[in-house]
Short mmCIF file of C-alpha atoms and ligand atoms in Angstrom, two decimals:
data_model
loop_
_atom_site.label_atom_id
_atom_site.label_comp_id
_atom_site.label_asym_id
_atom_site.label_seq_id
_atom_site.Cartn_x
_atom_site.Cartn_y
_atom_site.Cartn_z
CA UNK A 95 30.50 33.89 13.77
CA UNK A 96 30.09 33.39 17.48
CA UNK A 97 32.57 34.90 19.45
CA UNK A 98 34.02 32.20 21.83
CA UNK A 99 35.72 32.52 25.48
CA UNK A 100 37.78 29.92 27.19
CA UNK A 101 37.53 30.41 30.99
CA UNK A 102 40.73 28.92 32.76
CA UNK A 103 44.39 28.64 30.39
CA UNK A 104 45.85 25.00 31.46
CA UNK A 105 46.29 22.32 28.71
CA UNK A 106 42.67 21.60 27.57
CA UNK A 107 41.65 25.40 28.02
CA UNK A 108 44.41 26.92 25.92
CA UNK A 109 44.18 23.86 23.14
CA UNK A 110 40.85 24.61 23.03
CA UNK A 111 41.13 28.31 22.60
CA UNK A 112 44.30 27.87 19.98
CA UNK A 113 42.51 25.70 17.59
CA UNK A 114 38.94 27.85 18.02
CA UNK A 115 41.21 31.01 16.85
CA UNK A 116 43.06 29.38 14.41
CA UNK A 117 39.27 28.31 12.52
CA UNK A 118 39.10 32.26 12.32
CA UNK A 119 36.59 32.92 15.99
CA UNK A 120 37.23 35.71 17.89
CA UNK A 121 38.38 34.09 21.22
CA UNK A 122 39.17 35.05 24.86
CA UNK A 123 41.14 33.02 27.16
CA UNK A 124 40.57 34.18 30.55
CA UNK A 125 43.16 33.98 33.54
CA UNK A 126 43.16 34.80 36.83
CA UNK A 127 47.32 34.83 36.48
CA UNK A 128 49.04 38.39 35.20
CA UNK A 129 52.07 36.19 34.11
CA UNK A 130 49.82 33.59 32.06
CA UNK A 131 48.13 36.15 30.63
CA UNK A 132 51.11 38.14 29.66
CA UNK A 133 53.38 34.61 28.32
CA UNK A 134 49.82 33.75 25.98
CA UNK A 135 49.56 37.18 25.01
CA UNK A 136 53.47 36.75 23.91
CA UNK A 137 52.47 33.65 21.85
CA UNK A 138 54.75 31.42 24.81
CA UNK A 139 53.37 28.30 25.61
CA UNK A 140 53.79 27.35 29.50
CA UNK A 141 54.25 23.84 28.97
CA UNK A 142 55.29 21.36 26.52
CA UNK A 143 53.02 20.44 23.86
CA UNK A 144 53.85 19.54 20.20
CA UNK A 145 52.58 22.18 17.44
CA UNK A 146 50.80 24.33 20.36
CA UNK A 147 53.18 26.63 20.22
CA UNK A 148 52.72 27.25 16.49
CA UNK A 149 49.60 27.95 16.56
CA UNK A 150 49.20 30.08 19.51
CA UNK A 151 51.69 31.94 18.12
CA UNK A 152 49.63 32.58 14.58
CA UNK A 153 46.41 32.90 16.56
CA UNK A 154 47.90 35.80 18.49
CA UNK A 155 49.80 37.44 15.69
CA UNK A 156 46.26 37.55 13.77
CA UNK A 157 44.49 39.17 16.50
CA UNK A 158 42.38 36.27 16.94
CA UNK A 159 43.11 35.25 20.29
CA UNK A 160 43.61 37.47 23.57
CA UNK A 161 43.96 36.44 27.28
CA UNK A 162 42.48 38.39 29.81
CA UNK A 163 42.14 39.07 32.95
CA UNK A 164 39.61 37.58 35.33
CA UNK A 165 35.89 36.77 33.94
CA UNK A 166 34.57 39.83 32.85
CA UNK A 167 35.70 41.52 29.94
CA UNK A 168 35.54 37.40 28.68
CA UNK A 169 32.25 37.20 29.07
CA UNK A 170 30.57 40.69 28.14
CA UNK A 171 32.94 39.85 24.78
CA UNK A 172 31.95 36.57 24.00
CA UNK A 173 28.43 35.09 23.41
CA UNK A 174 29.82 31.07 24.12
CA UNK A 175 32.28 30.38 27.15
CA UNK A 176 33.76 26.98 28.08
CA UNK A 177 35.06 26.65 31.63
CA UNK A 178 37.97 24.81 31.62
CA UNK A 179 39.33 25.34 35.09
CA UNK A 180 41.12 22.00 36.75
CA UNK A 181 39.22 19.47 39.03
CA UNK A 182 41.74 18.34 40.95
CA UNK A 183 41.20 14.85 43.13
CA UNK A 184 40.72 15.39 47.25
CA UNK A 185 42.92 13.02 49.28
CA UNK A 186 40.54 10.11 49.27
CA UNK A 187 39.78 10.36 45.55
CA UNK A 188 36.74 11.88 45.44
CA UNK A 189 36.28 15.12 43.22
CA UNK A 190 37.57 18.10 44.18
CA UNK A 191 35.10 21.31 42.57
CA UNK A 192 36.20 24.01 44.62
CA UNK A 193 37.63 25.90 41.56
CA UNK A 194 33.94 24.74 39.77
CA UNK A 195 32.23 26.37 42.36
CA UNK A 196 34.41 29.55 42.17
CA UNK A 197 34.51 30.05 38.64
CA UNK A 198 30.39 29.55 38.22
CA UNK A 199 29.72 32.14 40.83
CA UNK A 200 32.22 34.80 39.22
CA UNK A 201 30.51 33.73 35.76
CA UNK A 202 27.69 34.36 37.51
CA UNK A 203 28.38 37.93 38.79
CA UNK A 204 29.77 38.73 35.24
CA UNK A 205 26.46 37.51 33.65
CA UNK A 206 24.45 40.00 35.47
CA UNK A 207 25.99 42.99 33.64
CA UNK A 208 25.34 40.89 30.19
CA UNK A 209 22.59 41.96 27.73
CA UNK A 210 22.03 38.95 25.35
CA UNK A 211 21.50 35.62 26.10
CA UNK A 212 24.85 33.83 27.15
CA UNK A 213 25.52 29.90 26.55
CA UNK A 214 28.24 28.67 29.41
CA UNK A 215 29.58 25.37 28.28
CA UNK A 216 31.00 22.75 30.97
CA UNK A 217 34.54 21.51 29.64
CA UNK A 218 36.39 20.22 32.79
CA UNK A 219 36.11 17.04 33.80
CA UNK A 220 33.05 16.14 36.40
CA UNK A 221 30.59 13.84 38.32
CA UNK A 222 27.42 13.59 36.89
CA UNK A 223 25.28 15.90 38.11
CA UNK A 224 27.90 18.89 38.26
CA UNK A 225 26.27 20.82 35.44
CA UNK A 226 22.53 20.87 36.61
CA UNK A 227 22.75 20.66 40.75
CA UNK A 228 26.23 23.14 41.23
CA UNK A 229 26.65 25.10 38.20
CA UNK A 230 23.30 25.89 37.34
CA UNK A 231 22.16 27.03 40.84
CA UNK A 232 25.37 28.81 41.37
CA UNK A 233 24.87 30.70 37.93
CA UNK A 234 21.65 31.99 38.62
CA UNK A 235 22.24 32.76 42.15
CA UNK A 236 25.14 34.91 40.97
CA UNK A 237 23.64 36.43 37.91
CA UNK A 238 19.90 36.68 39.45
CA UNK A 239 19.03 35.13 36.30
CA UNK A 240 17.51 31.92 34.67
CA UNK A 241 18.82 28.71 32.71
CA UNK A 242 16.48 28.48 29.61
CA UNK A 243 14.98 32.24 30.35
CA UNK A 244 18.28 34.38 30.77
CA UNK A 245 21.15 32.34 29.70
CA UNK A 246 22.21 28.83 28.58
CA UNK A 247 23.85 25.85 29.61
CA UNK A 248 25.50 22.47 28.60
CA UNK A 249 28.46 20.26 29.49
CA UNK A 250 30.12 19.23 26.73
CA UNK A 251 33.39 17.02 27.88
CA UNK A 252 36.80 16.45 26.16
CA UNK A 253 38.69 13.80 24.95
CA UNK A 254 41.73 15.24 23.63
CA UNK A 255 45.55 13.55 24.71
CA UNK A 256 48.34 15.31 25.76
CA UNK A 257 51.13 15.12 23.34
CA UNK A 258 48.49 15.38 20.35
CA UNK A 259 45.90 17.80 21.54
CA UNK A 260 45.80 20.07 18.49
CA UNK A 261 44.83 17.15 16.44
CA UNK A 262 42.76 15.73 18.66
CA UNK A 263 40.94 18.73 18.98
CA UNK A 264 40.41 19.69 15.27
CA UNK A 265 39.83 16.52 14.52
CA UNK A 266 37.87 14.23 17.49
CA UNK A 267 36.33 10.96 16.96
CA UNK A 268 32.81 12.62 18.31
CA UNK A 269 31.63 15.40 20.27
CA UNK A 270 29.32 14.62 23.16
CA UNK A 271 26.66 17.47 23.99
CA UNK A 272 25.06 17.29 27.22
CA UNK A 273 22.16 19.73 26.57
CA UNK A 274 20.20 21.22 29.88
CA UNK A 275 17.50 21.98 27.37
CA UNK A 276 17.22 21.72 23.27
CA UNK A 277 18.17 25.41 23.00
CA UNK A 278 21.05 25.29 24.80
CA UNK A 279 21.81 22.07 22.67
CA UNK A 280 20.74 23.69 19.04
CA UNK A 281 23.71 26.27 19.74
CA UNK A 282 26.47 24.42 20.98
CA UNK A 283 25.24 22.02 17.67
CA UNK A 284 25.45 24.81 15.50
CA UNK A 285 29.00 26.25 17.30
CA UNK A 286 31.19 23.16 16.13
CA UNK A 287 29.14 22.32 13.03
CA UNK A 288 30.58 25.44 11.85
CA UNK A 289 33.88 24.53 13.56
CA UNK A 290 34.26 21.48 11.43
CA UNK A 291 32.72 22.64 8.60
CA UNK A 292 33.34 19.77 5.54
CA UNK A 293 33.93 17.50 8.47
CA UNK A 294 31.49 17.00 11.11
CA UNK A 295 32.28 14.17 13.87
CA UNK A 296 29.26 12.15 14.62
CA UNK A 297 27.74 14.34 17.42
CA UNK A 298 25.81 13.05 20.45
CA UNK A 299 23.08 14.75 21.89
CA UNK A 300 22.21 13.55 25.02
CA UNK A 301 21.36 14.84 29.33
CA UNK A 302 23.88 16.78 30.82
CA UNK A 303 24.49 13.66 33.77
CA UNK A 304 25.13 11.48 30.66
CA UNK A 305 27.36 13.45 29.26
CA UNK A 306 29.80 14.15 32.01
CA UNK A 307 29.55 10.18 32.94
CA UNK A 308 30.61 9.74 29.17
CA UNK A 309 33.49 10.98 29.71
CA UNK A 310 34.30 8.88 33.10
CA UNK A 311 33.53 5.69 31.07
CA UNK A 312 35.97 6.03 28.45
CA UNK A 313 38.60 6.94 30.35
CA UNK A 314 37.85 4.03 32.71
CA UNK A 315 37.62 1.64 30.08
CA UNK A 316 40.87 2.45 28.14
CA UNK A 317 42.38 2.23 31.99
CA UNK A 318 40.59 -0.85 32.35
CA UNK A 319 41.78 -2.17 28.84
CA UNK A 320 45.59 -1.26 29.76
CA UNK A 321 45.33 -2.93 33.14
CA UNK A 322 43.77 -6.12 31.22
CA UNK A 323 46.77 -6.19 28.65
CA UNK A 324 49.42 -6.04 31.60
CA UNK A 325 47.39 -8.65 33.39
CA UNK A 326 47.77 -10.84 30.17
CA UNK A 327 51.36 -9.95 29.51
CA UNK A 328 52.37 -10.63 33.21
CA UNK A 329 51.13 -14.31 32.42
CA UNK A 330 53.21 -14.15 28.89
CA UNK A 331 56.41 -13.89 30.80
CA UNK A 332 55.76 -17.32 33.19
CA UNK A 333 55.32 -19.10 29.59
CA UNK A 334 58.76 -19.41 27.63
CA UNK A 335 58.44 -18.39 23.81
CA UNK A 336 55.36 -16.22 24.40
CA UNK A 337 55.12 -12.77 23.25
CA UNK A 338 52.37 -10.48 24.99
CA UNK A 339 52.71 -8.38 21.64
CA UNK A 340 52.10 -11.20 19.12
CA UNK A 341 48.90 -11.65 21.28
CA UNK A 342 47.63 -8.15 21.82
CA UNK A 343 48.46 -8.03 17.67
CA UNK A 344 45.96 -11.02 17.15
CA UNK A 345 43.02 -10.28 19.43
CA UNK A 346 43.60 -6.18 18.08
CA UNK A 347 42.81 -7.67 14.84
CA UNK A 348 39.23 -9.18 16.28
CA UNK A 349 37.03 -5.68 15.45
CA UNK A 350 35.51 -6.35 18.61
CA UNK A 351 38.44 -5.50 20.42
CA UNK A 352 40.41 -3.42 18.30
CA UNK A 353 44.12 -2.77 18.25
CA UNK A 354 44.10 0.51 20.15
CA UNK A 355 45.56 0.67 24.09
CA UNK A 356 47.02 -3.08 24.31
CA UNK A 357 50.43 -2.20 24.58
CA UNK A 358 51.58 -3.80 27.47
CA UNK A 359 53.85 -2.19 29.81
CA UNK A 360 54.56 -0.17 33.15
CA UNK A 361 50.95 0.92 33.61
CA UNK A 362 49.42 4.17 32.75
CA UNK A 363 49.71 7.89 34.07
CA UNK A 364 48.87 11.42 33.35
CA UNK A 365 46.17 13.88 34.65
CA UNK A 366 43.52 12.24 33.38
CA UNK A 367 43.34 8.09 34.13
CA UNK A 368 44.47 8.03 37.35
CA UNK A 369 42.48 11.05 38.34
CA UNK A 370 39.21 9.95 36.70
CA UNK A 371 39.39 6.64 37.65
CA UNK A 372 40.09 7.39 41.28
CA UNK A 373 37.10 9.98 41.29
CA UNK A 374 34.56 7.42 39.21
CA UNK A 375 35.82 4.61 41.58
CA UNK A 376 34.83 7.44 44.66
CA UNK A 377 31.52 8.70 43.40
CA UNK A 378 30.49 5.17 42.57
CA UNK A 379 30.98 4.02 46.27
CA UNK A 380 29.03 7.25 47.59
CA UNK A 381 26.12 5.89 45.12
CA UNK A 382 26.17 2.32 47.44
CA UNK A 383 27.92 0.67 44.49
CA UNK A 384 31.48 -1.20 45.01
CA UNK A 385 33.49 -1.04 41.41
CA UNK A 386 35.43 -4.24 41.97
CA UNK A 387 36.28 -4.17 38.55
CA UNK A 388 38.01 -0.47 38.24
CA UNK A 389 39.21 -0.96 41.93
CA UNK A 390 40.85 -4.07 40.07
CA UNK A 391 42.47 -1.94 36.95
CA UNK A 392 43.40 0.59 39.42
CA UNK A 393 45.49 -2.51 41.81
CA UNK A 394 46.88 -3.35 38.72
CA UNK A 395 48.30 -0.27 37.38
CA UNK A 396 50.15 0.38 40.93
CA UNK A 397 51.60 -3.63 40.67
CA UNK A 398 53.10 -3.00 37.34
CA UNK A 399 55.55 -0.60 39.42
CA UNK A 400 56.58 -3.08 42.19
CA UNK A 401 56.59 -5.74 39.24
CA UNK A 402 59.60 -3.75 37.71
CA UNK A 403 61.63 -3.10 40.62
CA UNK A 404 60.47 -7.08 41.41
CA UNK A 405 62.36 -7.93 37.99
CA UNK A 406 65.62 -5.35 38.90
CA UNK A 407 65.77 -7.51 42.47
CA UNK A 408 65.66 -10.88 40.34
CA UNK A 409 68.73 -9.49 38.11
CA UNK A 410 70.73 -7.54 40.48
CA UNK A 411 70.28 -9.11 43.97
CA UNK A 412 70.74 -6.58 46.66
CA UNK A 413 70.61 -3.35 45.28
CA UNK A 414 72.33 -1.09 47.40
CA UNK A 415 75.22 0.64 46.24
CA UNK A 416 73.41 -0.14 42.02
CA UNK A 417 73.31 2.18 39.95
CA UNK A 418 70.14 2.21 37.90
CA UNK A 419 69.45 4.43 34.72
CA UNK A 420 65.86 5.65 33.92
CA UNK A 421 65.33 6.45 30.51
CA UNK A 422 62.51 8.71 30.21
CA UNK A 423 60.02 10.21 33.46
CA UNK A 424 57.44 11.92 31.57
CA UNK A 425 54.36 9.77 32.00
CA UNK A 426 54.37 9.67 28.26
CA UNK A 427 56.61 10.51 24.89
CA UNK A 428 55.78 14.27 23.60
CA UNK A 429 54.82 15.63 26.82
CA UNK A 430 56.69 17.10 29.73
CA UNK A 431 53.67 16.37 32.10
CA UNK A 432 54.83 14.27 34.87
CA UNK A 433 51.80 13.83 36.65
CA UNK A 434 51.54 10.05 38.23
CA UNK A 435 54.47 8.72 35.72
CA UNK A 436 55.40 5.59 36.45
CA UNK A 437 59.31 6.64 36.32
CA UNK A 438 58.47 8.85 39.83
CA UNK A 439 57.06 5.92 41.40
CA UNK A 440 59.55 3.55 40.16
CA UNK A 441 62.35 6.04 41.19
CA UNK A 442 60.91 6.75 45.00
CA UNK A 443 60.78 2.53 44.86
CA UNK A 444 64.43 2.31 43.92
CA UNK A 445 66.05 5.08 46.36
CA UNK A 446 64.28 3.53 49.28
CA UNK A 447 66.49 0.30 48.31
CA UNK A 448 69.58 2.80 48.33
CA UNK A 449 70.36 2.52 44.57
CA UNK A 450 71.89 5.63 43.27
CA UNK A 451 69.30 6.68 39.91
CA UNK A 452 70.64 8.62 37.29
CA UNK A 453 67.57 9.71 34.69
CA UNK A 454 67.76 10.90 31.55
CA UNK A 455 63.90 12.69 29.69
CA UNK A 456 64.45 14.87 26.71
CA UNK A 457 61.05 17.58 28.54
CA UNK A 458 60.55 16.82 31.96
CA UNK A 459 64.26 17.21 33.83
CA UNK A 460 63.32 20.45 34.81
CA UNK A 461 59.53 19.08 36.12
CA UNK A 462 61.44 16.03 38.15
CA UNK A 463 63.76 18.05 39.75
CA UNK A 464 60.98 20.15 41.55
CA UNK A 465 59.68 16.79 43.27
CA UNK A 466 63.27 14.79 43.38
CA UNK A 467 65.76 17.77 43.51
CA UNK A 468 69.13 16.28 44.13
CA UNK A 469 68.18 12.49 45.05
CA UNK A 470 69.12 11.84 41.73
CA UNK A 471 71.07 12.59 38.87
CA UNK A 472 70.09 14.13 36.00
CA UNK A 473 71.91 12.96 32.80
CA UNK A 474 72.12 15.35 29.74
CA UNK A 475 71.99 12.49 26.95
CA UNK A 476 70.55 9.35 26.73
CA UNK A 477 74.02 7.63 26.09
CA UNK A 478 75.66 10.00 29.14
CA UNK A 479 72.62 8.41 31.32
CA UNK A 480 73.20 4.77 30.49
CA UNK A 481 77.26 5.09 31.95
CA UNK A 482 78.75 2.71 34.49
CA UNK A 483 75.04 1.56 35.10
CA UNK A 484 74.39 -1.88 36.51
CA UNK A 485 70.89 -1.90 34.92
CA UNK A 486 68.63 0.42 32.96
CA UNK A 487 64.81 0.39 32.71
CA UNK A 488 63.20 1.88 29.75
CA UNK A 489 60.22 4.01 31.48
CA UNK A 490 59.18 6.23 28.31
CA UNK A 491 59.30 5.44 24.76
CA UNK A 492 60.46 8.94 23.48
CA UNK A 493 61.60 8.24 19.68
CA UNK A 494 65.08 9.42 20.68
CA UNK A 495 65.58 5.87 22.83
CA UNK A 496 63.99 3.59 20.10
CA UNK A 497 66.91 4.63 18.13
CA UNK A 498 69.33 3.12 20.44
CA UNK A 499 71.51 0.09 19.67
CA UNK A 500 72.52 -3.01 21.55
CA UNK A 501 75.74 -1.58 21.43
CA UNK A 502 74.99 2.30 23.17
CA UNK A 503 73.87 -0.19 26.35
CA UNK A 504 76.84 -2.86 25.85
CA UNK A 505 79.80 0.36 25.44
CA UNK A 506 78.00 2.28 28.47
CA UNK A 507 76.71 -0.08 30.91
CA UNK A 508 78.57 -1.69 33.66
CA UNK A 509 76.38 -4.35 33.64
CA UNK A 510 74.13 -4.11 30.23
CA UNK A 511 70.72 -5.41 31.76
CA UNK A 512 67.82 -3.60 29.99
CA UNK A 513 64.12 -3.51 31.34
CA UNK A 514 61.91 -2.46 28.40
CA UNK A 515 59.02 -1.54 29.92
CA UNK A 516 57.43 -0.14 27.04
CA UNK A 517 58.67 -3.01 24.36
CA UNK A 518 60.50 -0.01 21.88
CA UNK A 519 63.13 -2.89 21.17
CA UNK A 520 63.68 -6.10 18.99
CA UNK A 521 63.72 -9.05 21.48
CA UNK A 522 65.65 -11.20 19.34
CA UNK A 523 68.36 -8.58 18.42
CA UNK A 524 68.55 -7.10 21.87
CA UNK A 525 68.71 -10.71 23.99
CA UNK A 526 71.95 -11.58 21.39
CA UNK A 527 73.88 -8.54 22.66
CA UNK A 528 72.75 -7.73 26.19
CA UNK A 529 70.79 -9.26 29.07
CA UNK A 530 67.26 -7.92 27.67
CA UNK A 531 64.06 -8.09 29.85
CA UNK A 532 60.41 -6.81 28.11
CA UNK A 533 57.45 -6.76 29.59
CA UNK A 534 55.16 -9.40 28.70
CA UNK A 535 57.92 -11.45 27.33
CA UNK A 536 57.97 -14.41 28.41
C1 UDX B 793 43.81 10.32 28.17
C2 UDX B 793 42.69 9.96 27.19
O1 UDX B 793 43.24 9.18 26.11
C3 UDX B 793 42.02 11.22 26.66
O2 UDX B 793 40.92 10.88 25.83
C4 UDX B 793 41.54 12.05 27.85
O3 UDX B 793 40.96 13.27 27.40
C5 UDX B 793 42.69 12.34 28.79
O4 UDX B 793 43.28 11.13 29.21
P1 UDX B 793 46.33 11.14 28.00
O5 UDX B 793 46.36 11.01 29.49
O6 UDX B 793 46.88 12.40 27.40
O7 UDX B 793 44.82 11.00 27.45
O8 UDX B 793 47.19 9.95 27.39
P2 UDX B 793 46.92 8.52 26.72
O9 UDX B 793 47.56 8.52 25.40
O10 UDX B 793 45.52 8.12 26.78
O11 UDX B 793 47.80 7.57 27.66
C6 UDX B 793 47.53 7.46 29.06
C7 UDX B 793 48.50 6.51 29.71
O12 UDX B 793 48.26 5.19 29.26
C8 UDX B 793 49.96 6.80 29.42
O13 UDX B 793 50.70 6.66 30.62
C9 UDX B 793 50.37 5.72 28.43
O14 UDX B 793 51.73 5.39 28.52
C10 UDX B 793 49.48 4.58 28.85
N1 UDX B 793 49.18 3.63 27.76
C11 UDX B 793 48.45 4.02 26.68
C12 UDX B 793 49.61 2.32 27.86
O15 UDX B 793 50.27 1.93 28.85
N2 UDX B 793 49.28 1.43 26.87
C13 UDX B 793 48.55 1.78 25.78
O16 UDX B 793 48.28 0.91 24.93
C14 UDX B 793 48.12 3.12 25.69
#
């Protein structure tokens, strides 16, 4: 069995090293961070993430899974290592690979003590062209050794979801394999056939500049998809007795199409649309190429926000002195990743209007009150969030709010208005009690 190190602990590196450990490798999770490596090494997860902390817990207990210090000790123990680290957007979009760049040369340095040929595996999201024209040259600069010759090198990108990462990663819909050469290719091949033994995902095989755009595309098209629903649904609402979900259920039905990512809403967030878009959107434009059409998606994603606090203004009139509760601010249920929510832009939307925001998430309080501190208040309950409230706008759809009645908004509320920007609740039902808005319902 190969013996497999993870290079860089945030979400995708430590999901990936959990769930490699748990199918019995021998892994390595290398940080440059004494306290990381110390809370992994006591089976604590630094962030929420369901059934992660399970298994990193068994994977440690079993000896399968260490994290270490710096790059070294990784890589002289491992023969595969993914690089993980984060590749974070530069003010006008574009990709950021300063932490790329860093980690490849210290690979590099590491790889020059290393008998045995090594494979280094590009996991973190980036432009075509990353693996071949900055990795590669930076490796064998650093190691004084060659791809193909000396060591070996693909990208290999991944598509796994915060909030169900385990799965995703035991079980993915493929595995692309950007191979600089067949060799290189063969192994990584033969590394997760044996990682899904009895269930092998259809694998591609394809050029390393494929393979990282691969993973651009898809995220751009389920942003793209999203941004098309809320297009349609904004349309639903001019036209009375239309439902934006009865549609998206009919066209989802069309195999063409599919039902997946058409539920209408607030727009999308996270670490990974916004980012990837922004950066595809950048590197597309440095090519001589104008993407109208994710420029578009991107426009509107951002209107969905000032279409929300459009539809507050339509219910409340002036709303300074309101009181406005905000049921969930992670950017989705299961996570307490705040990155780009909605809720923060809707929030910073709604203070500059001087409405006092109380905010109620079951994960991401403690996340919101870094960026917000005291502009707002925090509620401890869902119920305690919706008191004396002139309106409320459903931002997340945790499962804790879709079990809310008519009757927890009518007993709390001053005013029982409800936005449901993520349509958790029965229209009909809802719009006999209280004064019920959803998205896309027109
Ligand atoms: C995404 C991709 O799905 C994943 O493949 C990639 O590796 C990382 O980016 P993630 O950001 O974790 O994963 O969440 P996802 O479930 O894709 O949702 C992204 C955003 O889209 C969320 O804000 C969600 O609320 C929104 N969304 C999703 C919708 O508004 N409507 C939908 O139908 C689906």
């Amino acid at each position: 069995m190969y013996r497999v190190s993870v290079i860089g602990t945030g979400f995708v590196g430590l999901c990936t090293a959990v769930c490699f450990a748990d199918r019995g490798y021998k892994v390595l999770a290398s940080t440059k961070y004494k306290e990381k490596a110390s809370l992994v090494n006591q089976g604590i997860i630094p962030f929420h993430e369901p059934n992660l902390s399970k298994v990193l817990k068994k994977a440690v207990r079993s000896g399968h899974l260490r994290a270490v210090l710096g790059r070294e000790e990784a890589i002289s123990h491992s023969d595969i290592s993914f690089i993980t680290v984060g590749t974070p957007a530069n003010p006008d979009g574009s990709i950021d690979l300063r932490l790329i760049r860093q980690t490849a040369e210290e690979m590099g340095k590491a790889l020059k003590e290393k008998e045995g040929k090594h494979l280094v595996v590009l996991k973190s999201t980036v432009v075509p062209g990353t693996t071949e024209k900055v990795v590669k040259p930076i490796l064998e600069r650093n190691s004084g050794k060659k791809c193909v010759e000396d060591f070996l090198l693909c990208s290999n990108p991944e598509f796994l979801r915060e909030g169900n990462a385990i799965q995703d990663t035991l079980h993915p819909d493929f595995i692309v394999i950007g191979e600089h050469d067949k060799k290189s290719g063969d192994l990584l091949e033969e590394l997760y056939r044996d990682f899904h033994e009895g269930g092998v995902p259809p694998i591609i095989r394809t050029n390393p500049p494929t393979a990282e755009l691969i993973k651009y595309v898809n995220n751009s098209f389920l942003g793209t998809k999203i941004s098309f629903i809320n297009t349609m649904a904004n349309i639903c609402e001019k036209i009375a007795g239309v439902d934006v979900r009865n549609v998206a259920e009919a066209i989802g039905k069309d195999h063409r199409i599919s039902p997946y990512f058409l539920r209408a809403g607030l727009g999308w967030g996270g670490s990974c649309f916004p980012k990837d878009i922004k950066a595809l959107v950048a590197f597309s434009k440095s090519l001589g190429y104008e993407p109208n059409m994710l420029e578009t998606a991107w426009k509107v994603n951002e209107a969905q926000v000032e279409h929300t606090v459009e539809i507050v203004k339509n219910k409340l009139g002036v709303l300074k002195e309101k009181k406005i509760a905000i049921l969930g601010l992670s950017f989705k249920p299961d996570t307490d990743d705040i990155r780009e929510a909605r809720s923060i832009k809707i929030i910073k939307k709604l203070l500059k209007e001087g409405v006092t925001v109380t905010a109620y998430d079951p994960q991401a309080i403690p996340n919101v009150r870094q960026i917000l501190g005291e502009k707002i208040e925090y509620a401890t309950s869902a119920v305690k969030c919706l008191r004396n409230t002139d309106c409320c706008i459903l931002v997340t759809e945790w499962d804790e709010f879709k079990r809310l009645k008519p009757k927890h908004f009518t007993e709390n509320m001053r005013h029982p208005i409800l936005i449901d920007g993520r349509r958790i609740y029965n229209p009909k039902s809802f719009s006999e009690k209280l004064d019920y808005v959803g998205i896309g319902l027109g």
